[in-house]
Amino acid sequence: MDHRSRIRRRLRSLAWVELLNIPLQAVIWFVVAGFPVTVANGVGFALFALLLLQGSGYWFAKLRQLATHDRFLPGAGAFAAARRADVVVLAAGLAFLVWAMVADPGAGSWPGLGFGLFAALELVNYFHVQLMYDTAEDLRYLRSHGLRRAHLARDLSVRRRRP
């Protein structure tokens, strides 16, 4: 298998895993683990799902960019807007989740806060600094160079020039 085919397969896998993780995680945490479906837990999970959805969208856009040989990421403007909006949405959501945890600590709020914090980590992972190193090549890079700039952050730094 050639290098481009491996990259396409990896991108397709990343896109689908992020997307499929939304219902899978809902089943794991709310059905199997039995976390109660409360407003706080729902808000936290919604924040988490939002970031996974954006992550999936990025990998699908990256696949399209590879297929079309375009220098620019399709939908870059939407991702740039999401980067700004996510900060506001996450800040408001996390503030609500902290309030909910203080007002009614326990299974009705703690999981929601956990989901919200995980969403914040996903925001960092996608839009700022890569936090996930799951391949041998990634781990070698991490050991020799430290954390790297997130792929989406690099793609958003490539600007289209206006004629």
CSV table of N, CA and C in Angstrom, one decimal:
chain,number,residue,atom,x,y,z
A,1,MET,N,0.9,-1.2,0.0
A,1,MET,CA,0.0,0.0,0.0
A,1,MET,C,0.9,1.2,0.0
A,2,ASP,N,0.6,2.2,-0.9
A,2,ASP,CA,1.5,3.4,-1.0
A,2,ASP,C,1.1,4.4,0.1
A,3,HIS,N,2.0,5.4,0.3
A,3,HIS,CA,1.9,6.4,1.3
A,3,HIS,C,0.5,7.1,1.3
A,4,ARG,N,0.1,7.6,0.1
A,4,ARG,CA,-1.1,8.3,0.0
A,4,ARG,C,-2.3,7.4,0.4
A,5,SER,N,-2.3,6.2,0.0
A,5,SER,CA,-3.4,5.3,0.4
A,5,SER,C,-3.5,5.1,1.9
A,6,ARG,N,-2.3,5.0,2.6
A,6,ARG,CA,-2.3,4.9,4.0
A,6,ARG,C,-2.8,6.1,4.7
A,7,ILE,N,-2.4,7.3,4.2
A,7,ILE,CA,-2.9,8.5,4.7
A,7,ILE,C,-4.4,8.6,4.6
A,8,ARG,N,-5.0,8.3,3.4
A,8,ARG,CA,-6.4,8.3,3.2
A,8,ARG,C,-7.1,7.4,4.1
A,9,ARG,N,-6.6,6.2,4.3
A,9,ARG,CA,-7.2,5.2,5.2
A,9,ARG,C,-7.2,5.7,6.6
A,10,ARG,N,-6.1,6.3,7.0
A,10,ARG,CA,-6.0,6.9,8.4
A,10,ARG,C,-7.0,8.0,8.6
A,11,LEU,N,-7.1,8.9,7.6
A,11,LEU,CA,-8.0,10.1,7.7
A,11,LEU,C,-9.5,9.6,7.8
A,12,ARG,N,-9.8,8.6,6.9
A,12,ARG,CA,-11.1,8.0,6.9
A,12,ARG,C,-11.5,7.4,8.3
A,13,SER,N,-10.5,6.7,8.8
A,13,SER,CA,-10.7,6.0,10.1
A,13,SER,C,-10.9,7.1,11.2
A,14,LEU,N,-10.1,8.1,11.2
A,14,LEU,CA,-10.2,9.2,12.2
A,14,LEU,C,-11.6,9.8,12.1
A,15,ALA,N,-12.0,10.1,10.9
A,15,ALA,CA,-13.3,10.8,10.7
A,15,ALA,C,-14.5,9.9,11.2
A,16,TRP,N,-14.5,8.7,10.9
A,16,TRP,CA,-15.6,7.8,11.3
A,16,TRP,C,-15.5,7.5,12.7
A,17,VAL,N,-14.3,7.3,13.3
A,17,VAL,CA,-14.2,7.0,14.7
A,17,VAL,C,-14.8,8.1,15.6
A,18,GLU,N,-14.4,9.4,15.2
A,18,GLU,CA,-14.9,10.5,15.9
A,18,GLU,C,-16.4,10.6,15.9
A,19,LEU,N,-17.0,10.4,14.7
A,19,LEU,CA,-18.4,10.4,14.5
A,19,LEU,C,-19.1,9.3,15.2
A,20,LEU,N,-18.6,8.1,15.1
A,20,LEU,CA,-19.2,6.9,15.8
A,20,LEU,C,-19.1,7.0,17.3
A,21,ASN,N,-18.1,7.7,17.8
A,21,ASN,CA,-17.9,7.8,19.2
A,21,ASN,C,-19.0,8.5,19.9
A,22,ILE,N,-19.7,9.3,19.2
A,22,ILE,CA,-20.8,10.1,19.9
A,22,ILE,C,-21.9,9.1,20.4
A,23,PRO,N,-22.5,8.3,19.5
A,23,PRO,CA,-23.5,7.4,20.0
A,23,PRO,C,-22.9,6.3,20.9
A,24,LEU,N,-21.7,5.8,20.6
A,24,LEU,CA,-21.0,4.8,21.4
A,24,LEU,C,-20.8,5.3,22.8
A,25,GLN,N,-20.3,6.5,23.0
A,25,GLN,CA,-20.0,7.0,24.3
A,25,GLN,C,-21.3,7.2,25.1
A,26,ALA,N,-22.4,7.6,24.4
A,26,ALA,CA,-23.7,7.8,25.0
A,26,ALA,C,-24.2,6.5,25.6
A,27,VAL,N,-24.0,5.4,24.8
A,27,VAL,CA,-24.5,4.1,25.3
A,27,VAL,C,-23.6,3.7,26.5
A,28,ILE,N,-22.3,3.8,26.3
A,28,ILE,CA,-21.4,3.4,27.4
A,28,ILE,C,-21.7,4.1,28.7
A,29,TRP,N,-21.8,5.4,28.7
A,29,TRP,CA,-22.0,6.1,29.9
A,29,TRP,C,-23.4,6.2,30.4
A,30,PHE,N,-24.4,6.3,29.6
A,30,PHE,CA,-25.7,6.5,30.1
A,30,PHE,C,-26.5,5.2,30.2
A,31,VAL,N,-26.1,4.2,29.4
A,31,VAL,CA,-26.8,2.9,29.4
A,31,VAL,C,-26.0,1.9,30.2
A,32,VAL,N,-24.8,1.6,29.8
A,32,VAL,CA,-24.0,0.6,30.5
A,32,VAL,C,-23.5,1.1,31.9
A,33,ALA,N,-22.9,2.2,32.0
A,33,ALA,CA,-22.5,2.7,33.3
A,33,ALA,C,-23.6,3.3,34.1
A,34,GLY,N,-24.7,3.6,33.5
A,34,GLY,CA,-25.9,4.0,34.2
A,34,GLY,C,-25.9,5.4,34.8
A,35,PHE,N,-25.1,6.3,34.2
A,35,PHE,CA,-25.2,7.7,34.6
A,35,PHE,C,-26.5,8.3,34.3
A,36,PRO,N,-27.1,9.0,35.3
A,36,PRO,CA,-28.4,9.6,35.1
A,36,PRO,C,-28.4,10.6,34.0
A,37,VAL,N,-29.5,10.7,33.2
A,37,VAL,CA,-29.7,11.7,32.2
A,37,VAL,C,-30.3,12.9,32.8
A,38,THR,N,-29.4,13.8,33.2
A,38,THR,CA,-29.8,15.1,33.9
A,38,THR,C,-29.5,16.2,32.9
A,39,VAL,N,-29.9,17.4,33.3
A,39,VAL,CA,-29.6,18.6,32.5
A,39,VAL,C,-28.1,18.7,32.4
A,40,ALA,N,-27.5,18.7,33.6
A,40,ALA,CA,-26.0,18.9,33.7
A,40,ALA,C,-25.2,17.8,32.9
A,41,ASN,N,-25.6,16.6,33.0
A,41,ASN,CA,-24.9,15.5,32.3
A,41,ASN,C,-25.2,15.7,30.8
A,42,GLY,N,-26.4,16.1,30.4
A,42,GLY,CA,-26.7,16.3,29.0
A,42,GLY,C,-26.0,17.5,28.4
A,43,VAL,N,-25.8,18.5,29.2
A,43,VAL,CA,-25.1,19.7,28.7
A,43,VAL,C,-23.6,19.3,28.5
A,44,GLY,N,-23.0,18.6,29.4
A,44,GLY,CA,-21.6,18.2,29.3
A,44,GLY,C,-21.4,17.3,28.1
A,45,PHE,N,-22.4,16.3,28.0
A,45,PHE,CA,-22.2,15.4,26.8
A,45,PHE,C,-22.4,16.1,25.5
A,46,ALA,N,-23.3,17.1,25.5
A,46,ALA,CA,-23.5,17.9,24.2
A,46,ALA,C,-22.3,18.6,23.9
A,47,LEU,N,-21.6,19.2,24.8
A,47,LEU,CA,-20.3,19.9,24.5
A,47,LEU,C,-19.3,18.9,24.0
A,48,PHE,N,-19.2,17.8,24.6
A,48,PHE,CA,-18.3,16.7,24.1
A,48,PHE,C,-18.7,16.3,22.7
A,49,ALA,N,-19.9,16.0,22.5
A,49,ALA,CA,-20.4,15.6,21.1
A,49,ALA,C,-20.1,16.7,20.1
A,50,LEU,N,-20.3,17.9,20.4
A,50,LEU,CA,-20.0,19.0,19.5
A,50,LEU,C,-18.6,19.0,19.0
A,51,LEU,N,-17.7,18.8,19.9
A,51,LEU,CA,-16.3,18.8,19.6
A,51,LEU,C,-15.9,17.6,18.7
A,52,LEU,N,-16.5,16.4,19.1
A,52,LEU,CA,-16.3,15.2,18.3
A,52,LEU,C,-16.8,15.4,16.9
A,53,LEU,N,-18.0,16.0,16.8
A,53,LEU,CA,-18.6,16.3,15.4
A,53,LEU,C,-17.7,17.2,14.6
A,54,GLN,N,-17.1,18.2,15.2
A,54,GLN,CA,-16.2,19.1,14.5
A,54,GLN,C,-14.9,18.4,14.1
A,55,GLY,N,-14.5,17.5,15.0
A,55,GLY,CA,-13.3,16.8,14.7
A,55,GLY,C,-13.5,15.9,13.5
A,56,SER,N,-14.6,15.2,13.5
A,56,SER,CA,-15.0,14.3,12.3
A,56,SER,C,-15.1,15.2,11.1
A,57,GLY,N,-15.7,16.3,11.2
A,57,GLY,CA,-15.8,17.2,10.0
A,57,GLY,C,-14.5,17.6,9.5
A,58,TYR,N,-13.5,17.9,10.4
A,58,TYR,CA,-12.2,18.3,10.0
A,58,TYR,C,-11.5,17.1,9.2
A,59,TRP,N,-11.6,15.9,9.7
A,59,TRP,CA,-10.9,14.8,9.0
A,59,TRP,C,-11.6,14.5,7.7
A,60,PHE,N,-12.9,14.7,7.6
A,60,PHE,CA,-13.5,14.5,6.2
A,60,PHE,C,-13.1,15.6,5.3
A,61,ALA,N,-13.0,16.9,5.8
A,61,ALA,CA,-12.5,18.0,5.0
A,61,ALA,C,-11.0,17.7,4.6
A,62,LYS,N,-10.2,17.2,5.4
A,62,LYS,CA,-8.8,16.9,5.1
A,62,LYS,C,-8.8,15.8,4.0
A,63,LEU,N,-9.7,14.8,4.1
A,63,LEU,CA,-9.8,13.8,3.0
A,63,LEU,C,-10.1,14.5,1.7
A,64,ARG,N,-11.0,15.4,1.7
A,64,ARG,CA,-11.4,16.1,0.5
A,64,ARG,C,-10.3,16.9,-0.1
A,65,GLN,N,-9.5,17.6,0.8
A,65,GLN,CA,-8.4,18.4,0.4
A,65,GLN,C,-7.4,17.5,-0.3
A,66,LEU,N,-7.1,16.3,0.3
A,66,LEU,CA,-6.2,15.4,-0.3
A,66,LEU,C,-6.6,14.9,-1.7
A,67,ALA,N,-7.9,14.6,-1.8
A,67,ALA,CA,-8.5,14.1,-3.1
A,67,ALA,C,-8.4,15.2,-4.2
A,68,THR,N,-8.6,16.5,-3.8
A,68,THR,CA,-8.7,17.5,-4.8
A,68,THR,C,-7.3,18.2,-5.0
A,69,HIS,N,-6.3,17.8,-4.2
A,69,HIS,CA,-5.0,18.4,-4.3
A,69,HIS,C,-5.0,19.9,-4.0
A,70,ASP,N,-6.0,20.4,-3.3
A,70,ASP,CA,-6.1,21.8,-3.0
A,70,ASP,C,-5.1,22.2,-1.9
A,71,ARG,N,-4.5,23.4,-2.0
A,71,ARG,CA,-3.6,23.8,-0.9
A,71,ARG,C,-4.4,24.2,0.3
A,72,PHE,N,-5.7,24.6,0.2
A,72,PHE,CA,-6.5,25.1,1.3
A,72,PHE,C,-7.5,24.1,1.7
A,73,LEU,N,-7.7,24.1,3.0
A,73,LEU,CA,-8.7,23.2,3.6
A,73,LEU,C,-10.1,23.6,3.2
A,74,PRO,N,-10.9,22.7,2.7
A,74,PRO,CA,-12.3,23.0,2.4
A,74,PRO,C,-13.0,23.4,3.7
A,75,GLY,N,-13.8,24.4,3.8
A,75,GLY,CA,-14.5,24.8,4.9
A,75,GLY,C,-13.7,25.5,6.0
A,76,ALA,N,-12.5,25.9,5.7
A,76,ALA,CA,-11.6,26.6,6.6
A,76,ALA,C,-12.3,27.7,7.4
A,77,GLY,N,-13.1,28.5,6.7
A,77,GLY,CA,-13.8,29.6,7.3
A,77,GLY,C,-14.7,29.1,8.4
A,78,ALA,N,-15.4,28.0,8.2
A,78,ALA,CA,-16.3,27.5,9.2
A,78,ALA,C,-15.6,27.0,10.4
A,79,PHE,N,-14.4,26.3,10.1
A,79,PHE,CA,-13.6,25.9,11.3
A,79,PHE,C,-13.0,27.0,12.1
A,80,ALA,N,-12.6,28.1,11.4
A,80,ALA,CA,-12.1,29.3,12.1
A,80,ALA,C,-13.2,29.9,12.9
A,81,ALA,N,-14.5,30.0,12.4
A,81,ALA,CA,-15.6,30.5,13.2
A,81,ALA,C,-15.9,29.6,14.4
A,82,ALA,N,-15.8,28.3,14.1
A,82,ALA,CA,-16.1,27.3,15.2
A,82,ALA,C,-15.0,27.5,16.3
A,83,ARG,N,-13.8,27.7,15.9
A,83,ARG,CA,-12.7,27.9,17.0
A,83,ARG,C,-13.1,29.1,17.9
A,84,ARG,N,-13.6,30.1,17.3
A,84,ARG,CA,-14.0,31.3,18.2
A,84,ARG,C,-15.2,31.0,19.0
A,85,ALA,N,-16.2,30.5,18.3
A,85,ALA,CA,-17.5,30.2,19.0
A,85,ALA,C,-17.4,29.1,20.1
A,86,ASP,N,-16.5,28.1,19.8
A,86,ASP,CA,-16.4,27.1,20.8
A,86,ASP,C,-15.9,27.6,22.2
A,87,VAL,N,-15.0,28.6,22.1
A,87,VAL,CA,-14.5,29.1,23.4
A,87,VAL,C,-15.7,29.7,24.2
A,88,VAL,N,-16.5,30.4,23.6
A,88,VAL,CA,-17.7,31.1,24.2
A,88,VAL,C,-18.7,30.0,24.7
A,89,VAL,N,-19.0,29.0,23.9
A,89,VAL,CA,-19.9,27.9,24.2
A,89,VAL,C,-19.3,27.1,25.4
A,90,LEU,N,-18.1,26.7,25.3
A,90,LEU,CA,-17.5,25.9,26.3
A,90,LEU,C,-17.4,26.7,27.6
A,91,ALA,N,-17.0,28.0,27.6
A,91,ALA,CA,-17.0,28.8,28.8
A,91,ALA,C,-18.3,28.8,29.5
A,92,ALA,N,-19.4,29.1,28.7
A,92,ALA,CA,-20.7,29.1,29.3
A,92,ALA,C,-21.1,27.8,29.8
A,93,GLY,N,-20.9,26.7,29.0
A,93,GLY,CA,-21.3,25.4,29.4
A,93,GLY,C,-20.5,24.9,30.7
A,94,LEU,N,-19.2,25.2,30.7
A,94,LEU,CA,-18.4,24.8,31.9
A,94,LEU,C,-18.9,25.6,33.2
A,95,ALA,N,-19.2,26.9,33.0
A,95,ALA,CA,-19.7,27.7,34.1
A,95,ALA,C,-21.0,27.1,34.7
A,96,PHE,N,-21.9,26.7,33.7
A,96,PHE,CA,-23.1,26.1,34.2
A,96,PHE,C,-22.8,24.7,34.9
A,97,LEU,N,-21.9,24.0,34.3
A,97,LEU,CA,-21.6,22.7,34.9
A,97,LEU,C,-21.0,22.8,36.3
A,98,VAL,N,-20.1,23.8,36.5
A,98,VAL,CA,-19.5,24.0,37.8
A,98,VAL,C,-20.7,24.4,38.8
A,99,TRP,N,-21.5,25.3,38.4
A,99,TRP,CA,-22.7,25.7,39.2
A,99,TRP,C,-23.5,24.5,39.6
A,100,ALA,N,-23.8,23.6,38.6
A,100,ALA,CA,-24.6,22.4,38.8
A,100,ALA,C,-24.0,21.5,39.8
A,101,MET,N,-22.7,21.3,39.7
A,101,MET,CA,-21.9,20.5,40.5
A,101,MET,C,-22.0,21.0,42.0
A,102,VAL,N,-21.8,22.3,42.2
A,102,VAL,CA,-21.9,22.9,43.5
A,102,VAL,C,-23.3,22.8,44.1
A,103,ALA,N,-24.3,23.0,43.2
A,103,ALA,CA,-25.7,23.0,43.7
A,103,ALA,C,-26.2,21.6,44.0
A,104,ASP,N,-25.7,20.6,43.3
A,104,ASP,CA,-26.2,19.3,43.5
A,104,ASP,C,-25.1,18.3,43.1
A,105,PRO,N,-24.1,18.2,44.0
A,105,PRO,CA,-23.0,17.3,43.7
A,105,PRO,C,-23.5,15.8,43.6
A,106,GLY,N,-22.8,15.1,42.8
A,106,GLY,CA,-23.1,13.6,42.7
A,106,GLY,C,-23.2,13.2,41.2
A,107,ALA,N,-23.8,12.0,41.0
A,107,ALA,CA,-23.9,11.4,39.7
A,107,ALA,C,-24.7,12.3,38.7
A,108,GLY,N,-25.6,13.2,39.2
A,108,GLY,CA,-26.4,14.0,38.3
A,108,GLY,C,-25.6,15.2,37.8
A,109,SER,N,-24.4,15.4,38.3
A,109,SER,CA,-23.6,16.6,37.8
A,109,SER,C,-22.1,16.3,37.5
A,110,TRP,N,-21.5,15.4,38.3
A,110,TRP,CA,-20.1,15.1,38.1
A,110,TRP,C,-19.8,14.6,36.7
A,111,PRO,N,-20.5,13.6,36.1
A,111,PRO,CA,-20.2,13.1,34.8
A,111,PRO,C,-20.3,14.3,33.7
A,112,GLY,N,-21.3,15.1,33.9
A,112,GLY,CA,-21.4,16.3,33.0
A,112,GLY,C,-20.2,17.1,33.0
A,113,LEU,N,-19.7,17.4,34.2
A,113,LEU,CA,-18.5,18.2,34.3
A,113,LEU,C,-17.3,17.5,33.6
A,114,GLY,N,-17.2,16.2,33.8
A,114,GLY,CA,-16.2,15.4,33.2
A,114,GLY,C,-16.3,15.5,31.6
A,115,PHE,N,-17.5,15.4,31.1
A,115,PHE,CA,-17.7,15.5,29.7
A,115,PHE,C,-17.3,16.9,29.2
A,116,GLY,N,-17.6,17.9,30.0
A,116,GLY,CA,-17.3,19.3,29.6
A,116,GLY,C,-15.8,19.5,29.6
A,117,LEU,N,-15.1,19.0,30.6
A,117,LEU,CA,-13.6,19.1,30.6
A,117,LEU,C,-13.0,18.3,29.5
A,118,PHE,N,-13.5,17.2,29.1
A,118,PHE,CA,-13.0,16.4,28.0
A,118,PHE,C,-13.2,17.2,26.7
A,119,ALA,N,-14.4,17.9,26.6
A,119,ALA,CA,-14.6,18.8,25.4
A,119,ALA,C,-13.6,19.9,25.3
A,120,ALA,N,-13.2,20.4,26.5
A,120,ALA,CA,-12.2,21.5,26.5
A,120,ALA,C,-10.9,20.9,26.0
A,121,LEU,N,-10.5,19.7,26.4
A,121,LEU,CA,-9.3,19.1,26.0
A,121,LEU,C,-9.3,18.8,24.4
A,122,GLU,N,-10.5,18.4,24.0
A,122,GLU,CA,-10.7,18.2,22.5
A,122,GLU,C,-10.5,19.5,21.7
A,123,LEU,N,-11.0,20.6,22.3
A,123,LEU,CA,-10.8,22.0,21.7
A,123,LEU,C,-9.3,22.2,21.6
A,124,VAL,N,-8.5,22.0,22.6
A,124,VAL,CA,-7.1,22.2,22.6
A,124,VAL,C,-6.5,21.3,21.6
A,125,ASN,N,-6.9,20.0,21.6
A,125,ASN,CA,-6.3,19.0,20.7
A,125,ASN,C,-6.5,19.4,19.2
A,126,TYR,N,-7.7,19.9,18.9
A,126,TYR,CA,-8.0,20.2,17.5
A,126,TYR,C,-7.5,21.5,17.0
A,127,PHE,N,-7.7,22.6,17.9
A,127,PHE,CA,-7.4,23.9,17.4
A,127,PHE,C,-6.1,24.5,17.9
A,128,HIS,N,-5.4,23.9,18.7
A,128,HIS,CA,-4.2,24.5,19.3
A,128,HIS,C,-3.0,23.6,19.3
A,129,VAL,N,-2.9,22.6,20.2
A,129,VAL,CA,-1.8,21.7,20.4
A,129,VAL,C,-2.3,20.3,20.3
A,130,GLN,N,-1.6,19.5,19.6
A,130,GLN,CA,-2.0,18.1,19.5
A,130,GLN,C,-1.7,17.4,20.8
A,131,LEU,N,-2.7,16.8,21.4
A,131,LEU,CA,-2.6,16.1,22.6
A,131,LEU,C,-2.6,14.6,22.5
A,132,MET,N,-3.1,14.1,21.3
A,132,MET,CA,-3.2,12.7,21.1
A,132,MET,C,-2.1,12.2,20.3
A,133,TYR,N,-1.4,11.2,20.8
A,133,TYR,CA,-0.2,10.7,20.1
A,133,TYR,C,-0.4,9.1,20.1
A,134,ASP,N,-1.0,8.6,19.0
A,134,ASP,CA,-1.5,7.2,19.1
A,134,ASP,C,-0.8,6.3,18.0
A,135,THR,N,0.2,6.9,17.3
A,135,THR,CA,1.0,6.0,16.4
A,135,THR,C,2.4,6.1,16.8
A,136,ALA,N,3.2,5.1,16.3
A,136,ALA,CA,4.6,5.0,16.7
A,136,ALA,C,5.3,6.3,16.2
A,137,GLU,N,5.0,6.8,15.0
A,137,GLU,CA,5.6,8.0,14.4
A,137,GLU,C,5.3,9.2,15.3
A,138,ASP,N,4.0,9.3,15.8
A,138,ASP,CA,3.6,10.4,16.7
A,138,ASP,C,4.4,10.4,18.0
A,139,LEU,N,4.5,9.2,18.5
A,139,LEU,CA,5.3,9.0,19.8
A,139,LEU,C,6.7,9.4,19.6
A,140,ARG,N,7.4,9.0,18.5
A,140,ARG,CA,8.7,9.3,18.2
A,140,ARG,C,8.9,10.9,18.2
A,141,TYR,N,7.9,11.5,17.5
A,141,TYR,CA,8.0,13.0,17.4
A,141,TYR,C,7.9,13.6,18.8
A,142,LEU,N,6.9,13.1,19.6
A,142,LEU,CA,6.7,13.6,20.9
A,142,LEU,C,8.0,13.5,21.8
A,143,ARG,N,8.6,12.4,21.7
A,143,ARG,CA,9.8,12.2,22.5
A,143,ARG,C,11.0,13.1,22.1
A,144,SER,N,11.1,13.3,20.8
A,144,SER,CA,12.2,14.1,20.3
A,144,SER,C,12.0,15.6,20.2
A,145,HIS,N,10.7,16.0,20.0
A,145,HIS,CA,10.4,17.4,19.8
A,145,HIS,C,9.4,18.0,20.8
A,146,GLY,N,8.7,17.2,21.5
A,146,GLY,CA,7.7,17.7,22.4
A,146,GLY,C,6.4,17.8,21.7
A,147,LEU,N,5.4,18.5,22.3
A,147,LEU,CA,4.1,18.7,21.7
A,147,LEU,C,4.2,19.4,20.4
A,148,ARG,N,3.3,19.0,19.5
A,148,ARG,CA,3.3,19.7,18.2
A,148,ARG,C,2.0,20.5,18.0
A,149,ARG,N,2.1,21.4,17.1
A,149,ARG,CA,0.9,22.2,16.8
A,149,ARG,C,-0.2,21.3,16.2
A,150,ALA,N,-1.4,21.5,16.5
A,150,ALA,CA,-2.5,20.7,16.0
A,150,ALA,C,-2.6,20.8,14.5
A,151,HIS,N,-3.0,19.8,13.8
A,151,HIS,CA,-3.1,19.7,12.3
A,151,HIS,C,-4.1,20.8,11.9
A,152,LEU,N,-5.3,20.9,12.5
A,152,LEU,CA,-6.3,21.9,12.2
A,152,LEU,C,-5.7,23.3,12.3
A,153,ALA,N,-5.0,23.6,13.4
A,153,ALA,CA,-4.4,24.9,13.6
A,153,ALA,C,-3.4,25.2,12.5
A,154,ARG,N,-2.7,24.2,12.0
A,154,ARG,CA,-1.8,24.5,10.9
A,154,ARG,C,-2.5,24.8,9.6
A,155,ASP,N,-3.6,24.0,9.4
A,155,ASP,CA,-4.4,24.2,8.2
A,155,ASP,C,-5.1,25.6,8.2
A,156,LEU,N,-5.5,26.1,9.4
A,156,LEU,CA,-6.2,27.4,9.5
A,156,LEU,C,-5.2,28.5,9.3
A,157,SER,N,-3.9,28.2,9.5
A,157,SER,CA,-2.9,29.3,9.4
A,157,SER,C,-2.6,29.6,7.9
A,158,VAL,N,-3.0,28.7,7.0
A,158,VAL,CA,-2.8,28.8,5.6
A,158,VAL,C,-3.9,29.7,5.1
A,159,ARG,N,-3.6,30.9,4.7
A,159,ARG,CA,-4.7,31.8,4.3
A,159,ARG,C,-4.8,31.9,2.8
A,160,ARG,N,-6.0,32.0,2.3
A,160,ARG,CA,-6.2,32.3,0.9
A,160,ARG,C,-5.9,33.8,0.7
A,161,ARG,N,-5.2,34.0,-0.4
A,161,ARG,CA,-4.9,35.4,-0.8
A,161,ARG,C,-6.0,36.0,-1.6
A,162,ARG,N,-6.4,37.1,-1.3
A,162,ARG,CA,-7.5,37.8,-2.1
A,162,ARG,C,-6.9,38.5,-3.3
A,163,PRO,N,-7.5,38.3,-4.5
A,163,PRO,CA,-6.9,39.0,-5.7
A,163,PRO,C,-7.1,40.5,-5.7
